[in-house]
Amino acid sequence: MWKPTLASFMFIFAFILSPASAGYDRNQAVPVEKVLYGDITSVRNITETQLIEDRNRGWKTFGGALAGGVIGNQFGGGSGRDVATILGALIGGSIGNRYGSGTSVQSLKLVELMINQEDGTQVMVIQDYDAGMVLNAGDRVRVVYLQGGVRVDIAM
């Protein structure tokens, strides 16, 4: 019968929690579909509060069960050790699930822009607020249409 050791648990735990890499680079070029210029007719600042759930709940439960199993394995002998390992894993998983889960509140600063574009169309764009580029009604802007999104900045 295979008996897990502390080293094998630590190897599995380290392998699972290794950092993942992004599938793209920050400075990657993104194709632009079109660029239109226009004038802002109205600006409205919006604060959106969103509830963020912890997406690592399963991993925290697993980590608690793993740690509890390792600790429980240190006690007893024979079938008593097996029972202590199972109980430790159950208790550790329960604690990891209870105290490892949670939600947090994140506040997003957004700006809603109503823009009359040079082609005669009117669009409304909601984007992240950028303190380095404050937009006001009457400003001349560039509307950049990207695949799956749009970005507004001051026309140059």
mmCIF file of N, CA and C in Angstrom, residues 1-130:
data_model
loop_
_atom_site.group_PDB
_atom_site.id
_atom_site.type_symbol
_atom_site.label_atom_id
_atom_site.label_comp_id
_atom_site.label_asym_id
_atom_site.label_seq_id
_atom_site.Cartn_x
_atom_site.Cartn_y
_atom_site.Cartn_z
ATOM 1 N N MET A 1 0.844 -1.184 0.000
ATOM 2 C CA MET A 1 0.000 0.000 0.000
ATOM 3 C C MET A 1 0.884 1.241 0.000
ATOM 4 N N TRP A 2 0.534 2.205 -0.847
ATOM 5 C CA TRP A 2 1.317 3.434 -0.964
ATOM 6 C C TRP A 2 1.040 4.339 0.222
ATOM 7 N N LYS A 3 2.084 4.769 0.894
ATOM 8 C CA LYS A 3 1.966 5.670 2.043
ATOM 9 C C LYS A 3 2.511 7.038 1.626
ATOM 10 N N PRO A 4 1.674 8.051 1.607
ATOM 11 C CA PRO A 4 2.163 9.372 1.235
ATOM 12 C C PRO A 4 3.113 9.907 2.294
ATOM 13 N N THR A 5 4.147 10.552 1.821
ATOM 14 C CA THR A 5 5.113 11.158 2.725
ATOM 15 C C THR A 5 4.957 12.668 2.668
ATOM 16 N N LEU A 6 5.557 13.333 3.615
ATOM 17 C CA LEU A 6 5.505 14.786 3.669
ATOM 18 C C LEU A 6 6.130 15.389 2.409
ATOM 19 N N ALA A 7 7.213 14.787 1.917
ATOM 20 C CA ALA A 7 7.893 15.300 0.719
ATOM 21 C C ALA A 7 6.981 15.214 -0.504
ATOM 22 N N SER A 8 6.224 14.120 -0.643
ATOM 23 C CA SER A 8 5.342 13.995 -1.803
ATOM 24 C C SER A 8 4.204 15.009 -1.732
ATOM 25 N N PHE A 9 3.680 15.275 -0.527
ATOM 26 C CA PHE A 9 2.643 16.288 -0.372
ATOM 27 C C PHE A 9 3.180 17.669 -0.721
ATOM 28 N N MET A 10 4.378 17.976 -0.280
ATOM 29 C CA MET A 10 4.962 19.285 -0.542
ATOM 30 C C MET A 10 5.239 19.462 -2.040
ATOM 31 N N PHE A 11 5.664 18.404 -2.727
ATOM 32 C CA PHE A 11 5.920 18.471 -4.163
ATOM 33 C C PHE A 11 4.620 18.754 -4.910
ATOM 34 N N ILE A 12 3.562 18.040 -4.572
ATOM 35 C CA ILE A 12 2.268 18.234 -5.226
ATOM 36 C C ILE A 12 1.753 19.636 -4.950
ATOM 37 N N PHE A 13 1.852 20.088 -3.716
ATOM 38 C CA PHE A 13 1.375 21.411 -3.322
ATOM 39 C C PHE A 13 2.137 22.509 -4.065
ATOM 40 N N ALA A 14 3.459 22.377 -4.177
ATOM 41 C CA ALA A 14 4.277 23.371 -4.875
ATOM 42 C C ALA A 14 3.976 23.371 -6.368
ATOM 43 N N PHE A 15 3.735 22.214 -6.962
ATOM 44 C CA PHE A 15 3.437 22.103 -8.382
ATOM 45 C C PHE A 15 2.107 22.773 -8.713
ATOM 46 N N ILE A 16 1.114 22.566 -7.871
ATOM 47 C CA ILE A 16 -0.216 23.115 -8.114
ATOM 48 C C ILE A 16 -0.227 24.629 -7.950
ATOM 49 N N LEU A 17 0.512 25.158 -7.012
ATOM 50 C CA LEU A 17 0.486 26.586 -6.738
ATOM 51 C C LEU A 17 1.527 27.383 -7.506
ATOM 52 N N SER A 18 2.205 26.786 -8.482
ATOM 53 C CA SER A 18 3.202 27.530 -9.256
ATOM 54 C C SER A 18 2.504 28.622 -10.052
ATOM 55 N N PRO A 19 3.148 29.786 -10.222
ATOM 56 C CA PRO A 19 2.494 30.903 -10.895
ATOM 57 C C PRO A 19 2.256 30.613 -12.375
ATOM 58 N N ALA A 20 1.129 31.111 -12.867
ATOM 59 C CA ALA A 20 0.792 30.944 -14.283
ATOM 60 C C ALA A 20 1.246 32.187 -15.039
ATOM 61 N N SER A 21 1.594 32.022 -16.305
ATOM 62 C CA SER A 21 2.013 33.162 -17.102
ATOM 63 C C SER A 21 0.885 33.580 -18.028
ATOM 64 N N ALA A 22 0.847 34.870 -18.345
ATOM 65 C CA ALA A 22 -0.182 35.389 -19.238
ATOM 66 C C ALA A 22 0.099 34.926 -20.660
ATOM 67 N N GLY A 23 -0.940 34.831 -21.473
ATOM 68 C CA GLY A 23 -0.796 34.382 -22.841
ATOM 69 C C GLY A 23 -0.436 35.497 -23.806
ATOM 70 N N TYR A 24 -0.177 36.694 -23.291
ATOM 71 C CA TYR A 24 0.171 37.814 -24.151
ATOM 72 C C TYR A 24 1.105 38.754 -23.408
ATOM 73 N N ASP A 25 1.765 39.631 -24.176
ATOM 74 C CA ASP A 25 2.668 40.620 -23.608
ATOM 75 C C ASP A 25 1.947 41.944 -23.447
ATOM 76 N N ARG A 26 2.378 42.721 -22.485
ATOM 77 C CA ARG A 26 1.777 44.025 -22.208
ATOM 78 C C ARG A 26 1.933 44.976 -23.393
ATOM 79 N N ASN A 27 3.023 44.931 -24.087
ATOM 80 C CA ASN A 27 3.302 45.847 -25.190
ATOM 81 C C ASN A 27 2.961 45.255 -26.548
ATOM 82 N N GLN A 28 2.051 44.335 -26.581
ATOM 83 C CA GLN A 28 1.660 43.679 -27.827
ATOM 84 C C GLN A 28 0.834 44.640 -28.690
ATOM 85 N N ALA A 29 1.091 44.667 -29.992
ATOM 86 C CA ALA A 29 0.328 45.502 -30.918
ATOM 87 C C ALA A 29 -1.065 44.916 -31.107
ATOM 88 N N VAL A 30 -2.070 45.794 -31.121
ATOM 89 C CA VAL A 30 -3.455 45.383 -31.302
ATOM 90 C C VAL A 30 -3.971 46.030 -32.580
ATOM 91 N N PRO A 31 -4.588 45.264 -33.490
ATOM 92 C CA PRO A 31 -5.082 45.859 -34.728
ATOM 93 C C PRO A 31 -6.229 46.842 -34.470
ATOM 94 N N VAL A 32 -6.204 47.968 -35.190
ATOM 95 C CA VAL A 32 -7.232 48.995 -35.088
ATOM 96 C C VAL A 32 -8.175 48.846 -36.265
ATOM 97 N N GLU A 33 -9.490 48.813 -35.992
ATOM 98 C CA GLU A 33 -10.471 48.682 -37.066
ATOM 99 C C GLU A 33 -10.723 50.017 -37.759
ATOM 100 N N LYS A 34 -10.900 51.080 -36.958
ATOM 101 C CA LYS A 34 -11.071 52.412 -37.537
ATOM 102 C C LYS A 34 -10.827 53.467 -36.472
ATOM 103 N N VAL A 35 -10.553 54.682 -36.925
ATOM 104 C CA VAL A 35 -10.343 55.823 -36.045
ATOM 105 C C VAL A 35 -11.216 56.963 -36.555
ATOM 106 N N LEU A 36 -12.043 57.521 -35.664
ATOM 107 C CA LEU A 36 -12.884 58.664 -35.995
ATOM 108 C C LEU A 36 -12.609 59.780 -34.992
ATOM 109 N N TYR A 37 -12.767 60.997 -35.454
ATOM 110 C CA TYR A 37 -12.608 62.147 -34.564
ATOM 111 C C TYR A 37 -13.982 62.714 -34.277
ATOM 112 N N GLY A 38 -14.100 63.381 -33.133
ATOM 113 C CA GLY A 38 -15.379 63.961 -32.760
ATOM 114 C C GLY A 38 -15.232 64.933 -31.615
ATOM 115 N N ASP A 39 -16.369 65.459 -31.193
ATOM 116 C CA ASP A 39 -16.419 66.419 -30.090
ATOM 117 C C ASP A 39 -17.280 65.856 -28.973
ATOM 118 N N ILE A 40 -16.808 66.013 -27.741
ATOM 119 C CA ILE A 40 -17.558 65.532 -26.577
ATOM 120 C C ILE A 40 -18.693 66.500 -26.294
ATOM 121 N N THR A 41 -19.920 65.970 -26.171
ATOM 122 C CA THR A 41 -21.069 66.806 -25.825
ATOM 123 C C THR A 41 -21.401 66.724 -24.349
ATOM 124 N N SER A 42 -21.084 65.592 -23.696
ATOM 125 C CA SER A 42 -21.317 65.495 -22.254
ATOM 126 C C SER A 42 -20.362 64.487 -21.621
ATOM 127 N N VAL A 43 -20.032 64.766 -20.370
ATOM 128 C CA VAL A 43 -19.147 63.901 -19.588
ATOM 129 C C VAL A 43 -19.828 63.648 -18.249
ATOM 130 N N ARG A 44 -19.837 62.390 -17.845
ATOM 131 C CA ARG A 44 -20.412 62.039 -16.536
ATOM 132 C C ARG A 44 -19.489 61.040 -15.859
ATOM 133 N N ASN A 45 -19.056 61.375 -14.650
ATOM 134 C CA ASN A 45 -18.215 60.462 -13.875
ATOM 135 C C ASN A 45 -19.104 59.468 -13.144
ATOM 136 N N ILE A 46 -18.709 58.225 -13.186
ATOM 137 C CA ILE A 46 -19.482 57.132 -12.591
ATOM 138 C C ILE A 46 -18.576 56.371 -11.646
ATOM 139 N N THR A 47 -19.100 56.003 -10.491
ATOM 140 C CA THR A 47 -18.395 55.090 -9.594
ATOM 141 C C THR A 47 -19.211 53.821 -9.526
ATOM 142 N N GLU A 48 -18.604 52.738 -9.936
ATOM 143 C CA GLU A 48 -19.289 51.441 -9.928
ATOM 144 C C GLU A 48 -18.659 50.572 -8.864
ATOM 145 N N THR A 49 -19.482 50.051 -8.005
ATOM 146 C CA THR A 49 -19.010 49.146 -6.966
ATOM 147 C C THR A 49 -19.412 47.739 -7.365
ATOM 148 N N GLN A 50 -18.451 46.853 -7.327
ATOM 149 C CA GLN A 50 -18.760 45.485 -7.685
ATOM 150 C C GLN A 50 -18.243 44.537 -6.610
ATOM 151 N N LEU A 51 -18.985 43.489 -6.425
ATOM 152 C CA LEU A 51 -18.632 42.469 -5.455
ATOM 153 C C LEU A 51 -17.769 41.438 -6.159
ATOM 154 N N ILE A 52 -16.578 41.203 -5.636
ATOM 155 C CA ILE A 52 -15.650 40.266 -6.246
ATOM 156 C C ILE A 52 -15.618 39.010 -5.377
ATOM 157 N N GLU A 53 -15.951 37.882 -5.986
ATOM 158 C CA GLU A 53 -15.890 36.618 -5.263
ATOM 159 C C GLU A 53 -14.494 36.034 -5.352
ATOM 160 N N ASP A 54 -14.128 35.329 -4.311
ATOM 161 C CA ASP A 54 -12.826 34.675 -4.283
ATOM 162 C C ASP A 54 -12.888 33.455 -5.188
ATOM 163 N N ARG A 55 -12.072 33.451 -6.250
ATOM 164 C CA ARG A 55 -12.082 32.336 -7.200
ATOM 165 C C ARG A 55 -11.156 31.209 -6.778
ATOM 166 N N ASN A 56 -10.453 31.366 -5.691
ATOM 167 C CA ASN A 56 -9.508 30.337 -5.245
ATOM 168 C C ASN A 56 -10.081 29.487 -4.119
ATOM 169 N N ARG A 57 -11.378 29.492 -3.962
ATOM 170 C CA ARG A 57 -12.004 28.776 -2.857
ATOM 171 C C ARG A 57 -11.682 27.284 -2.881
ATOM 172 N N GLY A 58 -11.739 26.665 -4.048
ATOM 173 C CA GLY A 58 -11.454 25.232 -4.159
ATOM 174 C C GLY A 58 -10.020 24.914 -3.789
ATOM 175 N N TRP A 59 -9.095 25.780 -4.200
ATOM 176 C CA TRP A 59 -7.689 25.553 -3.883
ATOM 177 C C TRP A 59 -7.425 25.722 -2.402
ATOM 178 N N LYS A 60 -8.121 26.640 -1.770
ATOM 179 C CA LYS A 60 -7.934 26.830 -0.327
ATOM 180 C C LYS A 60 -8.490 25.639 0.443
ATOM 181 N N THR A 61 -9.603 25.090 -0.008
ATOM 182 C CA THR A 61 -10.157 23.884 0.617
ATOM 183 C C THR A 61 -9.190 22.720 0.442
ATOM 184 N N PHE A 62 -8.659 22.570 -0.771
ATOM 185 C CA PHE A 62 -7.696 21.507 -1.042
ATOM 186 C C PHE A 62 -6.442 21.681 -0.189
ATOM 187 N N GLY A 63 -5.946 22.906 -0.111
ATOM 188 C CA GLY A 63 -4.750 23.179 0.696
ATOM 189 C C GLY A 63 -4.982 22.871 2.162
ATOM 190 N N GLY A 64 -6.164 23.217 2.683
ATOM 191 C CA GLY A 64 -6.497 22.908 4.074
ATOM 192 C C GLY A 64 -6.580 21.408 4.314
ATOM 193 N N ALA A 65 -7.178 20.683 3.355
ATOM 194 C CA ALA A 65 -7.271 19.224 3.473
ATOM 195 C C ALA A 65 -5.890 18.593 3.408
ATOM 196 N N LEU A 66 -5.046 19.111 2.539
ATOM 197 C CA LEU A 66 -3.691 18.597 2.411
ATOM 198 C C LEU A 66 -2.897 18.810 3.698
ATOM 199 N N ALA A 67 -2.958 20.016 4.227
ATOM 200 C CA ALA A 67 -2.231 20.307 5.467
ATOM 201 C C ALA A 67 -2.785 19.490 6.632
ATOM 202 N N GLY A 68 -4.111 19.375 6.701
ATOM 203 C CA GLY A 68 -4.719 18.582 7.770
ATOM 204 C C GLY A 68 -4.351 17.119 7.683
ATOM 205 N N GLY A 69 -4.292 16.584 6.459
ATOM 206 C CA GLY A 69 -3.887 15.192 6.277
ATOM 207 C C GLY A 69 -2.449 14.960 6.687
ATOM 208 N N VAL A 70 -1.562 15.904 6.360
ATOM 209 C CA VAL A 70 -0.151 15.781 6.737
ATOM 210 C C VAL A 70 -0.004 15.820 8.259
ATOM 211 N N ILE A 71 -0.718 16.730 8.897
ATOM 212 C CA ILE A 71 -0.640 16.829 10.360
ATOM 213 C C ILE A 71 -1.242 15.591 11.017
ATOM 214 N N GLY A 72 -2.406 15.140 10.507
ATOM 215 C CA GLY A 72 -3.044 13.956 11.079
ATOM 216 C C GLY A 72 -2.214 12.704 10.919
ATOM 217 N N ASN A 73 -1.405 12.649 9.872
ATOM 218 C CA ASN A 73 -0.557 11.491 9.611
ATOM 219 C C ASN A 73 0.569 11.354 10.641
ATOM 220 N N GLN A 74 0.834 12.395 11.388
ATOM 221 C CA GLN A 74 1.909 12.373 12.378
ATOM 222 C C GLN A 74 1.499 11.657 13.670
ATOM 223 N N PHE A 75 0.213 11.378 13.823
ATOM 224 C CA PHE A 75 -0.279 10.793 15.066
ATOM 225 C C PHE A 75 -0.686 9.339 14.877
ATOM 226 N N GLY A 76 -0.564 8.570 15.932
ATOM 227 C CA GLY A 76 -1.012 7.184 15.956
ATOM 228 C C GLY A 76 -0.104 6.239 15.193
ATOM 229 N N GLY A 77 -0.569 5.017 15.063
ATOM 230 C CA GLY A 77 0.172 3.989 14.351
ATOM 231 C C GLY A 77 -0.803 2.990 13.768
ATOM 232 N N GLY A 78 -0.466 2.361 12.661
ATOM 233 C CA GLY A 78 -1.327 1.351 12.038
ATOM 234 C C GLY A 78 -2.599 1.968 11.499
ATOM 235 N N SER A 79 -3.736 1.298 11.820
ATOM 236 C CA SER A 79 -5.021 1.805 11.333
ATOM 237 C C SER A 79 -5.411 3.105 12.041
ATOM 238 N N GLY A 80 -4.907 3.338 13.233
ATOM 239 C CA GLY A 80 -5.158 4.595 13.943
ATOM 240 C C GLY A 80 -4.548 5.780 13.213
ATOM 241 N N ARG A 81 -3.388 5.546 12.603
ATOM 242 C CA ARG A 81 -2.739 6.615 11.822
ATOM 243 C C ARG A 81 -3.585 6.944 10.585
ATOM 244 N N ASP A 82 -4.134 5.909 9.937
ATOM 245 C CA ASP A 82 -4.988 6.141 8.773
ATOM 246 C C ASP A 82 -6.229 6.944 9.146
ATOM 247 N N VAL A 83 -6.837 6.603 10.283
ATOM 248 C CA VAL A 83 -8.013 7.337 10.754
ATOM 249 C C VAL A 83 -7.639 8.781 11.075
ATOM 250 N N ALA A 84 -6.499 8.983 11.743
ATOM 251 C CA ALA A 84 -6.050 10.338 12.078
ATOM 252 C C ALA A 84 -5.762 11.141 10.812
ATOM 253 N N THR A 85 -5.208 10.511 9.780
ATOM 254 C CA THR A 85 -4.932 11.199 8.520
ATOM 255 C C THR A 85 -6.234 11.640 7.853
ATOM 256 N N ILE A 86 -7.210 10.743 7.813
ATOM 257 C CA ILE A 86 -8.506 11.066 7.193
ATOM 258 C C ILE A 86 -9.215 12.166 7.970
ATOM 259 N N LEU A 87 -9.246 12.047 9.292
ATOM 260 C CA LEU A 87 -9.884 13.088 10.107
ATOM 261 C C LEU A 87 -9.173 14.430 9.949
ATOM 262 N N GLY A 88 -7.855 14.405 9.917
ATOM 263 C CA GLY A 88 -7.094 15.642 9.720
ATOM 264 C C GLY A 88 -7.411 16.292 8.387
ATOM 265 N N ALA A 89 -7.528 15.467 7.330
ATOM 266 C CA ALA A 89 -7.853 16.000 6.008
ATOM 267 C C ALA A 89 -9.250 16.601 5.993
ATOM 268 N N LEU A 90 -10.209 15.929 6.616
ATOM 269 C CA LEU A 90 -11.578 16.452 6.670
ATOM 270 C C LEU A 90 -11.659 17.758 7.449
ATOM 271 N N ILE A 91 -11.015 17.792 8.601
ATOM 272 C CA ILE A 91 -11.038 19.004 9.423
ATOM 273 C C ILE A 91 -10.291 20.144 8.719
ATOM 274 N N GLY A 92 -9.132 19.841 8.139
ATOM 275 C CA GLY A 92 -8.364 20.864 7.420
ATOM 276 C C GLY A 92 -9.122 21.405 6.221
ATOM 277 N N GLY A 93 -9.791 20.532 5.474
ATOM 278 C CA GLY A 93 -10.590 20.974 4.334
ATOM 279 C C GLY A 93 -11.749 21.846 4.755
ATOM 280 N N SER A 94 -12.375 21.491 5.869
ATOM 281 C CA SER A 94 -13.481 22.294 6.400
ATOM 282 C C SER A 94 -13.012 23.682 6.820
ATOM 283 N N ILE A 95 -11.876 23.734 7.507
ATOM 284 C CA ILE A 95 -11.331 25.024 7.935
ATOM 285 C C ILE A 95 -10.913 25.858 6.726
ATOM 286 N N GLY A 96 -10.262 25.229 5.752
ATOM 287 C CA GLY A 96 -9.857 25.945 4.543
ATOM 288 C C GLY A 96 -11.043 26.488 3.774
ATOM 289 N N ASN A 97 -12.136 25.743 3.733
ATOM 290 C CA ASN A 97 -13.341 26.183 3.045
ATOM 291 C C ASN A 97 -14.012 27.337 3.789
ATOM 292 N N ARG A 98 -14.071 27.247 5.097
ATOM 293 C CA ARG A 98 -14.759 28.259 5.891
ATOM 294 C C ARG A 98 -13.995 29.573 5.941
ATOM 295 N N TYR A 99 -12.710 29.512 6.262
ATOM 296 C CA TYR A 99 -11.951 30.733 6.468
ATOM 297 C C TYR A 99 -11.193 31.180 5.225
ATOM 298 N N GLY A 100 -11.077 30.337 4.247
ATOM 299 C CA GLY A 100 -10.362 30.706 3.032
ATOM 300 C C GLY A 100 -11.238 31.380 2.005
ATOM 301 N N SER A 101 -12.546 31.273 2.161
ATOM 302 C CA SER A 101 -13.433 31.879 1.179
ATOM 303 C C SER A 101 -13.789 33.289 1.610
ATOM 304 N N GLY A 102 -14.204 34.058 0.667
ATOM 305 C CA GLY A 102 -14.616 35.402 1.004
ATOM 306 C C GLY A 102 -14.854 36.232 -0.236
ATOM 307 N N THR A 103 -15.388 37.378 -0.014
ATOM 308 C CA THR A 103 -15.623 38.317 -1.089
ATOM 309 C C THR A 103 -15.031 39.656 -0.692
ATOM 310 N N SER A 104 -14.775 40.468 -1.674
ATOM 311 C CA SER A 104 -14.290 41.811 -1.410
ATOM 312 C C SER A 104 -15.043 42.771 -2.310
ATOM 313 N N VAL A 105 -15.027 44.027 -1.941
ATOM 314 C CA VAL A 105 -15.718 45.047 -2.706
ATOM 315 C C VAL A 105 -14.666 45.900 -3.401
ATOM 316 N N GLN A 106 -14.853 46.111 -4.686
ATOM 317 C CA GLN A 106 -13.936 46.933 -5.454
ATOM 318 C C GLN A 106 -14.719 48.090 -6.058
ATOM 319 N N SER A 107 -14.182 49.278 -5.946
ATOM 320 C CA SER A 107 -14.818 50.466 -6.496
ATOM 321 C C SER A 107 -14.080 50.885 -7.757
ATOM 322 N N LEU A 108 -14.809 50.994 -8.859
ATOM 323 C CA LEU A 108 -14.222 51.372 -10.137
ATOM 324 C C LEU A 108 -14.640 52.796 -10.488
ATOM 325 N N LYS A 109 -13.674 53.608 -10.918
ATOM 326 C CA LYS A 109 -13.979 54.947 -11.390
ATOM 327 C C LYS A 109 -14.076 54.889 -12.905
ATOM 328 N N LEU A 110 -15.243 55.270 -13.428
ATOM 329 C CA LEU A 110 -15.501 55.240 -14.860
ATOM 330 C C LEU A 110 -15.928 56.622 -15.317
ATOM 331 N N VAL A 111 -15.845 56.854 -16.612
ATOM 332 C CA VAL A 111 -16.333 58.095 -17.202
ATOM 333 C C VAL A 111 -17.214 57.733 -18.400
ATOM 334 N N GLU A 112 -18.395 58.365 -18.457
ATOM 335 C CA GLU A 112 -19.328 58.157 -19.561
ATOM 336 C C GLU A 112 -19.219 59.369 -20.489
ATOM 337 N N LEU A 113 -18.909 59.130 -21.752
ATOM 338 C CA LEU A 113 -18.699 60.194 -22.726
ATOM 339 C C LEU A 113 -19.733 60.092 -23.833
ATOM 340 N N MET A 114 -20.409 61.207 -24.129
ATOM 341 C CA MET A 114 -21.296 61.281 -25.291
ATOM 342 C C MET A 114 -20.531 62.077 -26.342
ATOM 343 N N ILE A 115 -20.359 61.489 -27.527
ATOM 344 C CA ILE A 115 -19.483 62.061 -28.548
ATOM 345 C C ILE A 115 -20.235 62.179 -29.874
ATOM 346 N N ASN A 116 -20.175 63.375 -30.484
ATOM 347 C CA ASN A 116 -20.649 63.576 -31.857
ATOM 348 C C ASN A 116 -19.449 63.359 -32.751
ATOM 349 N N GLN A 117 -19.471 62.281 -33.544
ATOM 350 C CA GLN A 117 -18.344 61.954 -34.407
ATOM 351 C C GLN A 117 -18.444 62.716 -35.724
ATOM 352 N N GLU A 118 -17.310 62.843 -36.404
ATOM 353 C CA GLU A 118 -17.241 63.617 -37.647
ATOM 354 C C GLU A 118 -18.049 63.002 -38.791
ATOM 355 N N ASP A 119 -18.397 61.722 -38.680
ATOM 356 C CA ASP A 119 -19.206 61.088 -39.726
ATOM 357 C C ASP A 119 -20.711 61.276 -39.491
ATOM 358 N N GLY A 120 -21.079 62.072 -38.472
ATOM 359 C CA GLY A 120 -22.477 62.374 -38.191
ATOM 360 C C GLY A 120 -23.128 61.457 -37.165
ATOM 361 N N THR A 121 -22.453 60.419 -36.729
ATOM 362 C CA THR A 121 -23.024 59.516 -35.733
ATOM 363 C C THR A 121 -22.716 60.017 -34.335
ATOM 364 N N GLN A 122 -23.558 59.618 -33.420
ATOM 365 C CA GLN A 122 -23.345 59.952 -32.013
ATOM 366 C C GLN A 122 -23.154 58.646 -31.249
ATOM 367 N N VAL A 123 -22.102 58.574 -30.423
ATOM 368 C CA VAL A 123 -21.825 57.370 -29.653
ATOM 369 C C VAL A 123 -21.647 57.730 -28.190
ATOM 370 N N MET A 124 -21.954 56.756 -27.349
ATOM 371 C CA MET A 124 -21.688 56.893 -25.926
ATOM 372 C C MET A 124 -20.653 55.837 -25.568
ATOM 373 N N VAL A 125 -19.588 56.258 -24.905
ATOM 374 C CA VAL A 125 -18.508 55.357 -24.522
ATOM 375 C C VAL A 125 -18.335 55.449 -23.013
ATOM 376 N N ILE A 126 -18.248 54.295 -22.367
ATOM 377 C CA ILE A 126 -17.919 54.234 -20.943
ATOM 378 C C ILE A 126 -16.556 53.583 -20.838
ATOM 379 N N GLN A 127 -15.616 54.276 -20.212
ATOM 380 C CA GLN A 127 -14.265 53.745 -20.074
ATOM 381 C C GLN A 127 -13.719 54.091 -18.703
ATOM 382 N N ASP A 128 -12.581 53.491 -18.357
ATOM 383 C CA ASP A 128 -11.928 53.759 -17.078
ATOM 384 C C ASP A 128 -11.539 55.218 -16.985
ATOM 385 N N TYR A 129 -11.689 55.779 -15.800
ATOM 386 C CA TYR A 129 -11.268 57.159 -15.557
ATOM 387 C C TYR A 129 -9.749 57.200 -15.482
ATOM 388 N N ASP A 130 -9.154 58.147 -16.189
ATOM 389 C CA ASP A 130 -7.708 58.314 -16.199
ATOM 390 C C ASP A 130 -7.405 59.728 -15.722
#
